[in-house]
Tab-separated table of C-alpha atoms in Angstrom:
chain	number	residue	atom	x	y	z
A	11	MET	CA	190.944	-3.040	-51.965
A	12	ARG	CA	189.308	0.144	-50.674
A	13	ILE	CA	186.265	-0.599	-52.875
A	14	GLN	CA	185.982	-4.084	-51.364
A	15	LYS	CA	186.046	-2.633	-47.823
A	16	VAL	CA	183.340	-0.113	-48.697
A	17	CYS	CA	181.164	-2.858	-50.169
A	18	MET	CA	181.699	-5.030	-47.143
A	19	THR	CA	180.702	-2.162	-44.837
A	20	LEU	CA	177.547	-1.497	-46.823
A	21	LEU	CA	176.604	-5.189	-46.760
A	22	LEU	CA	177.029	-5.364	-42.966
A	23	ALA	CA	174.974	-2.203	-42.460
A	24	GLY	CA	172.191	-3.577	-44.623
A	25	ALA	CA	172.174	-6.866	-42.720
A	26	MET	CA	171.898	-4.999	-39.401
A	27	MET	CA	168.976	-2.941	-40.687
A	28	MET	CA	167.176	-6.055	-41.899
A	29	THR	CA	167.757	-7.812	-38.576
A	30	GLY	CA	166.462	-4.819	-36.650
A	31	GLY	CA	163.407	-4.640	-38.870
A	32	CYS	CA	162.632	-8.299	-38.315
A	33	SER	CA	163.119	-7.896	-34.586
A	34	ASN	CA	160.637	-5.014	-34.422
A	35	GLN	CA	158.138	-6.917	-36.552
A	36	THR	CA	158.434	-9.970	-34.304
A	37	ALA	CA	157.887	-7.855	-31.194
A	38	SER	CA	154.877	-6.195	-32.782
A	39	THR	CA	153.415	-9.538	-33.822
A	40	THR	CA	153.982	-10.998	-30.350
A	41	THR	CA	152.285	-8.024	-28.668
A	42	GLU	CA	149.336	-8.210	-31.053
A	43	SER	CA	149.017	-11.964	-30.450
A	44	THR	CA	149.081	-11.475	-26.674
A	45	THR	CA	146.425	-8.774	-26.867
A	46	LYS	CA	144.151	-11.004	-28.966
A	47	SER	CA	144.671	-13.852	-26.507
A	48	GLU	CA	143.704	-11.642	-23.572
A	49	VAL	CA	140.555	-10.493	-25.363
A	50	GLN	CA	139.622	-14.060	-26.220
A	51	GLN	CA	140.129	-15.148	-22.619
A	52	GLY	CA	137.945	-12.275	-21.469
A	53	ASP	CA	135.220	-13.189	-23.963
A	54	ASN	CA	135.321	-16.870	-22.995
A	55	LYS	CA	134.835	-16.428	-19.261
A	56	GLU	CA	132.341	-19.116	-18.290
A	57	GLU	CA	129.162	-18.063	-16.533
A	58	THR	CA	128.584	-19.815	-13.216
A	59	THR	CA	125.176	-21.496	-13.155
A	60	LEU	CA	123.593	-22.488	-9.852
A	61	LEU	CA	120.693	-24.940	-9.772
A	62	VAL	CA	118.347	-24.359	-6.853
A	63	ALA	CA	115.825	-27.105	-6.083
A	64	ALA	CA	113.043	-25.330	-4.200
A	65	ALA	CA	109.556	-26.114	-2.945
A	66	ALA	CA	106.768	-25.093	-5.331
A	67	SER	CA	105.465	-22.540	-2.825
A	68	LEU	CA	108.718	-20.575	-3.211
A	69	GLU	CA	108.523	-20.126	-6.976
A	70	TYR	CA	106.957	-16.659	-7.069
A	71	SER	CA	109.297	-15.075	-4.531
A	72	MET	CA	112.341	-16.738	-6.077
A	73	GLU	CA	111.632	-15.974	-9.727
A	74	GLU	CA	110.159	-12.502	-9.353
A	75	LYS	CA	112.587	-10.955	-6.870
A	76	LEU	CA	115.129	-13.111	-5.033
A	77	ILE	CA	116.962	-14.608	-8.003
A	78	PRO	CA	117.087	-11.343	-10.019
A	79	LEU	CA	118.492	-9.516	-6.983
A	80	PHE	CA	121.173	-12.138	-6.364
A	81	GLU	CA	122.199	-12.150	-10.041
A	82	GLU	CA	122.374	-8.361	-10.019
A	83	GLU	CA	124.715	-8.450	-7.022
A	84	ASN	CA	126.857	-11.268	-8.462
A	85	THR	CA	127.943	-10.569	-12.030
A	86	GLY	CA	128.545	-13.675	-14.097
A	87	VAL	CA	126.248	-15.859	-12.018
A	88	LYS	CA	123.041	-17.399	-13.384
A	89	VAL	CA	120.575	-19.019	-10.981
A	90	MET	CA	118.191	-21.636	-12.350
A	91	GLY	CA	115.272	-22.743	-10.197
A	92	THR	CA	113.482	-26.084	-10.373
A	93	TYR	CA	110.251	-26.209	-8.373
A	94	ASP	CA	108.108	-29.093	-7.184
A	95	SER	CA	107.011	-30.810	-4.004
A	96	SER	CA	109.882	-31.238	-1.558
A	97	GLY	CA	109.370	-34.995	-1.659
A	98	LYS	CA	109.794	-35.114	-5.433
A	99	LEU	CA	112.864	-32.916	-5.247
A	100	GLN	CA	114.317	-35.197	-2.586
A	101	THR	CA	113.851	-38.173	-4.901
A	102	GLN	CA	115.385	-36.309	-7.842
A	103	ILE	CA	118.456	-35.420	-5.756
A	104	GLU	CA	118.794	-39.033	-4.652
A	105	GLU	CA	118.607	-40.074	-8.311
A	106	GLY	CA	121.372	-37.720	-9.382
A	107	LEU	CA	119.946	-34.218	-9.846
A	108	ASN	CA	122.990	-31.924	-9.865
A	109	ALA	CA	121.471	-29.286	-7.623
A	110	ASP	CA	123.641	-26.833	-5.712
A	111	VAL	CA	121.030	-25.717	-3.164
A	112	PHE	CA	117.965	-27.433	-1.671
A	113	PHE	CA	115.194	-25.244	-0.228
A	114	SER	CA	112.544	-27.470	1.336
A	115	ALA	CA	109.041	-26.768	2.611
A	116	ALA	CA	109.551	-29.209	5.490
A	117	THR	CA	112.355	-30.505	7.675
A	118	THR	CA	111.502	-34.154	6.880
A	119	GLN	CA	113.030	-34.112	3.394
A	120	MET	CA	116.054	-32.092	4.470
A	121	ASP	CA	116.710	-34.442	7.374
A	122	ALA	CA	116.428	-37.501	5.123
A	123	LEU	CA	118.919	-36.127	2.587
A	124	SER	CA	121.230	-35.118	5.408
A	125	GLU	CA	121.203	-38.628	6.867
A	126	GLU	CA	121.951	-40.025	3.398
A	127	GLY	CA	125.001	-37.777	3.069
A	128	TYR	CA	123.788	-35.353	0.390
A	129	ILE	CA	123.627	-32.206	2.517
A	130	ASN	CA	126.307	-29.952	3.988
A	131	GLU	CA	124.909	-29.992	7.514
A	132	ASN	CA	127.015	-27.032	8.640
A	133	HIS	CA	125.282	-24.910	5.966
A	134	THR	CA	121.718	-25.949	6.893
A	135	VAL	CA	119.492	-23.152	8.170
A	136	SER	CA	115.849	-23.239	9.296
A	137	LEU	CA	114.885	-20.063	7.479
A	138	LEU	CA	111.118	-19.553	7.265
A	139	GLU	CA	107.757	-20.405	8.725
A	140	ASN	CA	104.511	-20.719	6.768
A	141	LYS	CA	100.889	-21.285	7.759
A	142	LEU	CA	98.342	-23.899	6.717
A	143	VAL	CA	95.008	-22.509	5.463
A	144	LEU	CA	91.629	-23.739	4.269
A	145	ILE	CA	90.592	-22.144	0.959
A	146	VAL	CA	87.547	-22.027	-1.312
A	147	PRO	CA	86.967	-20.394	-4.732
A	148	THR	CA	86.499	-16.636	-4.428
A	149	ASP	CA	82.958	-16.780	-5.822
A	150	SER	CA	81.946	-19.590	-3.469
A	151	ALA	CA	78.684	-19.033	-1.600
A	152	SER	CA	79.688	-21.556	1.045
A	153	ASP	CA	78.926	-20.882	4.707
A	154	ARG	CA	82.235	-22.407	5.862
A	155	LYS	CA	83.808	-20.408	8.675
A	156	SER	CA	86.297	-22.695	10.410
A	157	PHE	CA	89.056	-25.128	9.499
A	158	GLU	CA	86.825	-27.972	10.667
A	159	ASP	CA	84.268	-26.990	8.017
A	160	ILE	CA	86.341	-28.863	5.458
A	161	THR	CA	83.874	-31.677	6.128
A	162	LYS	CA	81.219	-29.660	4.275
A	163	GLY	CA	83.145	-29.992	1.025
A	164	THR	CA	81.922	-32.350	-1.670
A	165	THR	CA	85.241	-32.259	-3.578
A	166	ILE	CA	88.329	-31.719	-1.439
A	167	ALA	CA	91.847	-30.984	-2.727
A	168	LEU	CA	94.884	-31.940	-0.643
A	169	GLY	CA	98.555	-32.541	-1.327
A	170	ASP	CA	99.605	-36.183	-1.460
A	171	PRO	CA	100.901	-36.895	2.069
A	172	GLU	CA	103.295	-39.498	0.669
A	173	SER	CA	105.485	-36.874	-0.969
A	174	VAL	CA	104.025	-33.382	-0.602
A	175	PRO	CA	104.774	-31.498	2.658
A	176	VAL	CA	101.539	-29.478	2.545
A	177	GLY	CA	99.698	-32.799	2.315
A	178	GLN	CA	101.675	-34.192	5.243
A	179	TYR	CA	100.820	-31.145	7.337
A	180	ALA	CA	97.163	-31.342	6.278
A	181	LYS	CA	96.978	-35.001	7.235
A	182	GLU	CA	98.552	-34.272	10.618
A	183	ALA	CA	96.157	-31.398	11.330
A	184	LEU	CA	93.049	-33.248	10.173
A	185	THR	CA	94.039	-36.397	12.053
A	186	SER	CA	94.499	-34.435	15.276
A	187	LEU	CA	91.034	-32.949	14.707
A	188	SER	CA	89.605	-36.467	14.063
A	189	LEU	CA	88.528	-35.479	10.539
A	190	TRP	CA	90.987	-37.350	8.300
A	191	ASP	CA	89.051	-40.610	7.945
A	192	GLU	CA	85.744	-38.804	7.559
A	193	ILE	CA	86.684	-37.016	4.331
A	194	GLN	CA	88.676	-39.705	2.471
A	195	ASP	CA	85.942	-40.609	-0.008
A	196	ARG	CA	85.884	-36.986	-1.271
A	197	VAL	CA	89.581	-36.223	-1.515
A	198	SER	CA	91.731	-35.747	-4.628
A	199	PHE	CA	95.483	-35.673	-3.998
A	200	GLY	CA	97.687	-33.193	-5.869
A	201	MET	CA	101.345	-33.789	-6.684
A	202	ASN	CA	102.390	-30.398	-5.273
A	203	VAL	CA	100.835	-27.404	-3.547
A	204	THR	CA	100.462	-25.457	-6.810
A	205	GLU	CA	98.257	-28.183	-8.255
A	206	VAL	CA	96.027	-28.135	-5.169
A	207	LEU	CA	95.739	-24.352	-5.393
A	208	ASN	CA	94.831	-24.483	-9.083
A	209	TRP	CA	92.125	-27.092	-8.534
A	210	VAL	CA	90.373	-24.844	-6.047
A	211	ALA	CA	90.959	-21.678	-8.098
A	212	GLU	CA	89.439	-23.335	-11.177
A	213	GLY	CA	86.511	-24.768	-9.228
A	214	SER	CA	87.518	-28.402	-9.781
A	215	ALA	CA	87.481	-28.716	-5.997
A	216	ASP	CA	85.223	-26.671	-3.766
A	217	VAL	CA	87.657	-26.626	-0.827
A	218	GLY	CA	91.330	-27.344	-0.235
A	219	ILE	CA	94.300	-26.889	2.085
A	220	VAL	CA	97.399	-24.968	0.982
A	221	TYR	CA	99.984	-22.653	2.491
A	222	ALA	CA	99.002	-19.091	3.289
A	223	THR	CA	101.685	-17.842	0.899
A	224	ASP	CA	100.177	-19.768	-2.012
A	225	ALA	CA	96.685	-18.507	-1.293
A	226	ALA	CA	98.066	-14.961	-1.430
A	227	THR	CA	99.322	-15.393	-5.017
A	228	THR	CA	95.873	-15.362	-6.627
A	229	ASN	CA	92.543	-13.560	-6.275
A	230	GLN	CA	90.703	-16.692	-7.393
A	231	VAL	CA	90.635	-18.195	-3.911
A	232	LYS	CA	89.824	-16.895	-0.463
A	233	VAL	CA	91.046	-18.058	2.914
A	234	ILE	CA	88.357	-19.398	5.242
A	235	ALA	CA	90.517	-20.280	8.246
A	236	TYR	CA	93.991	-21.115	9.506
A	237	ALA	CA	94.800	-24.546	10.917
A	238	PRO	CA	94.370	-24.467	14.708
A	239	GLU	CA	97.768	-24.056	16.370
A	240	ASN	CA	97.354	-27.180	18.471
A	241	SER	CA	96.555	-29.268	15.379
A	242	LEU	CA	100.207	-29.386	14.283
A	243	GLU	CA	102.880	-30.925	16.456
A	244	THR	CA	105.547	-28.855	14.728
A	245	PRO	CA	105.224	-25.574	12.786
A	246	VAL	CA	105.615	-25.389	9.005
A	247	ILE	CA	109.355	-24.773	8.743
A	248	TYR	CA	111.371	-24.206	5.553
A	249	PRO	CA	115.062	-25.207	5.821
A	250	VAL	CA	117.697	-24.449	3.181
A	251	SER	CA	121.173	-25.855	2.600
A	252	THR	CA	123.917	-26.504	0.067
A	253	LEU	CA	124.548	-29.947	-1.401
A	254	LYS	CA	127.846	-31.788	-1.083
A	255	ASN	CA	128.024	-32.615	-4.803
A	256	SER	CA	127.763	-28.945	-5.832
A	257	GLN	CA	130.297	-27.963	-8.480
A	258	HIS	CA	130.076	-24.364	-7.259
A	259	ALA	CA	130.345	-24.823	-3.498
A	260	ASP	CA	131.448	-21.277	-2.656
A	261	MET	CA	128.721	-19.630	-4.724
A	262	ALA	CA	126.088	-22.058	-3.406
A	263	LYS	CA	127.070	-21.089	0.142
A	264	LYS	CA	126.904	-17.433	-0.842
A	265	PHE	CA	123.349	-17.917	-2.134
A	266	VAL	CA	122.260	-19.535	1.143
A	267	GLU	CA	123.838	-16.638	3.037
A	268	PHE	CA	122.050	-14.196	0.725
A	269	LEU	CA	118.700	-15.782	1.641
A	270	GLN	CA	119.478	-14.920	5.260
A	271	SER	CA	120.173	-11.261	4.476
A	272	LYS	CA	117.931	-8.400	5.515
A	273	GLU	CA	117.036	-7.655	1.877
A	274	ALA	CA	115.970	-11.246	1.206
A	275	SER	CA	114.014	-11.413	4.475
A	276	GLU	CA	112.019	-8.328	3.539
A	277	ILE	CA	111.175	-9.845	0.145
A	278	LEU	CA	110.078	-13.125	1.715
A	279	LYS	CA	107.835	-11.233	4.118
A	280	GLU	CA	106.218	-9.496	1.136
A	281	TYR	CA	105.202	-12.947	-0.096
A	282	GLY	CA	103.689	-13.952	3.243
A	283	PHE	CA	106.534	-15.914	4.803
A	284	THR	CA	107.752	-15.329	8.336
A	285	PRO	CA	111.554	-15.305	8.666
A	286	LEU	CA	112.390	-17.254	11.821
A	287	GLU	CA	114.822	-14.540	12.882
A	288	ASP	CA	111.773	-12.280	13.366
A	289	LYS	CA	110.079	-14.659	15.790
């Protein structure tokens, strides 16, 4: 009888030890599993990607300094820029481009998208001013001295006024100076301001009209003159805003606010723009 009790006691003790061992192993396994899960969640954090649809004349300032600075200040955010004429970008947005921010080279396109319900009007800011200039190739021996001397050109490069803001401004200025009709048989129309600039830089056109900021990006052209102030009814204004269909509304708003910061303003001035807050 005593032997049976001893055996029973030993069996119970062994069972308790086995149970305790399993309990500790389960706890250890659970902890290890949780730790792995946390690591995996940390590794799988999705990067936020903002798509900024911006006028072609903004490409250098955006890609070289503004976007890198914003990404540096906002870990986990990637900003992708798509650049073209504001008119083309307007059309792309209307056709479904999933842009988060629109940065236009004219108020016309921004106003149109706003009226159509694409723009967050309470986020819209008139941010910059640019200037319209007459350019020729750097090695040109031309005697042109004034904006009106565009009439001396044999091949003239302008932006398409149907969709390119710089072309719309050029048409307005030349019309007010009574020169538009006179030059039509010598004009080639570019699809954005960069194309117009390249035509003159390469010598395909012997004169053209671009923004002052674009002319400053290359040593292959020289500025002859600025458009007379009274030739434009409204100045060359660049508005920026967020889009209503943005999947990253808070970050899009933050980017627009960043463009209004002192740091961004100083960068934009380096590239020849005039922040409206400085006027």
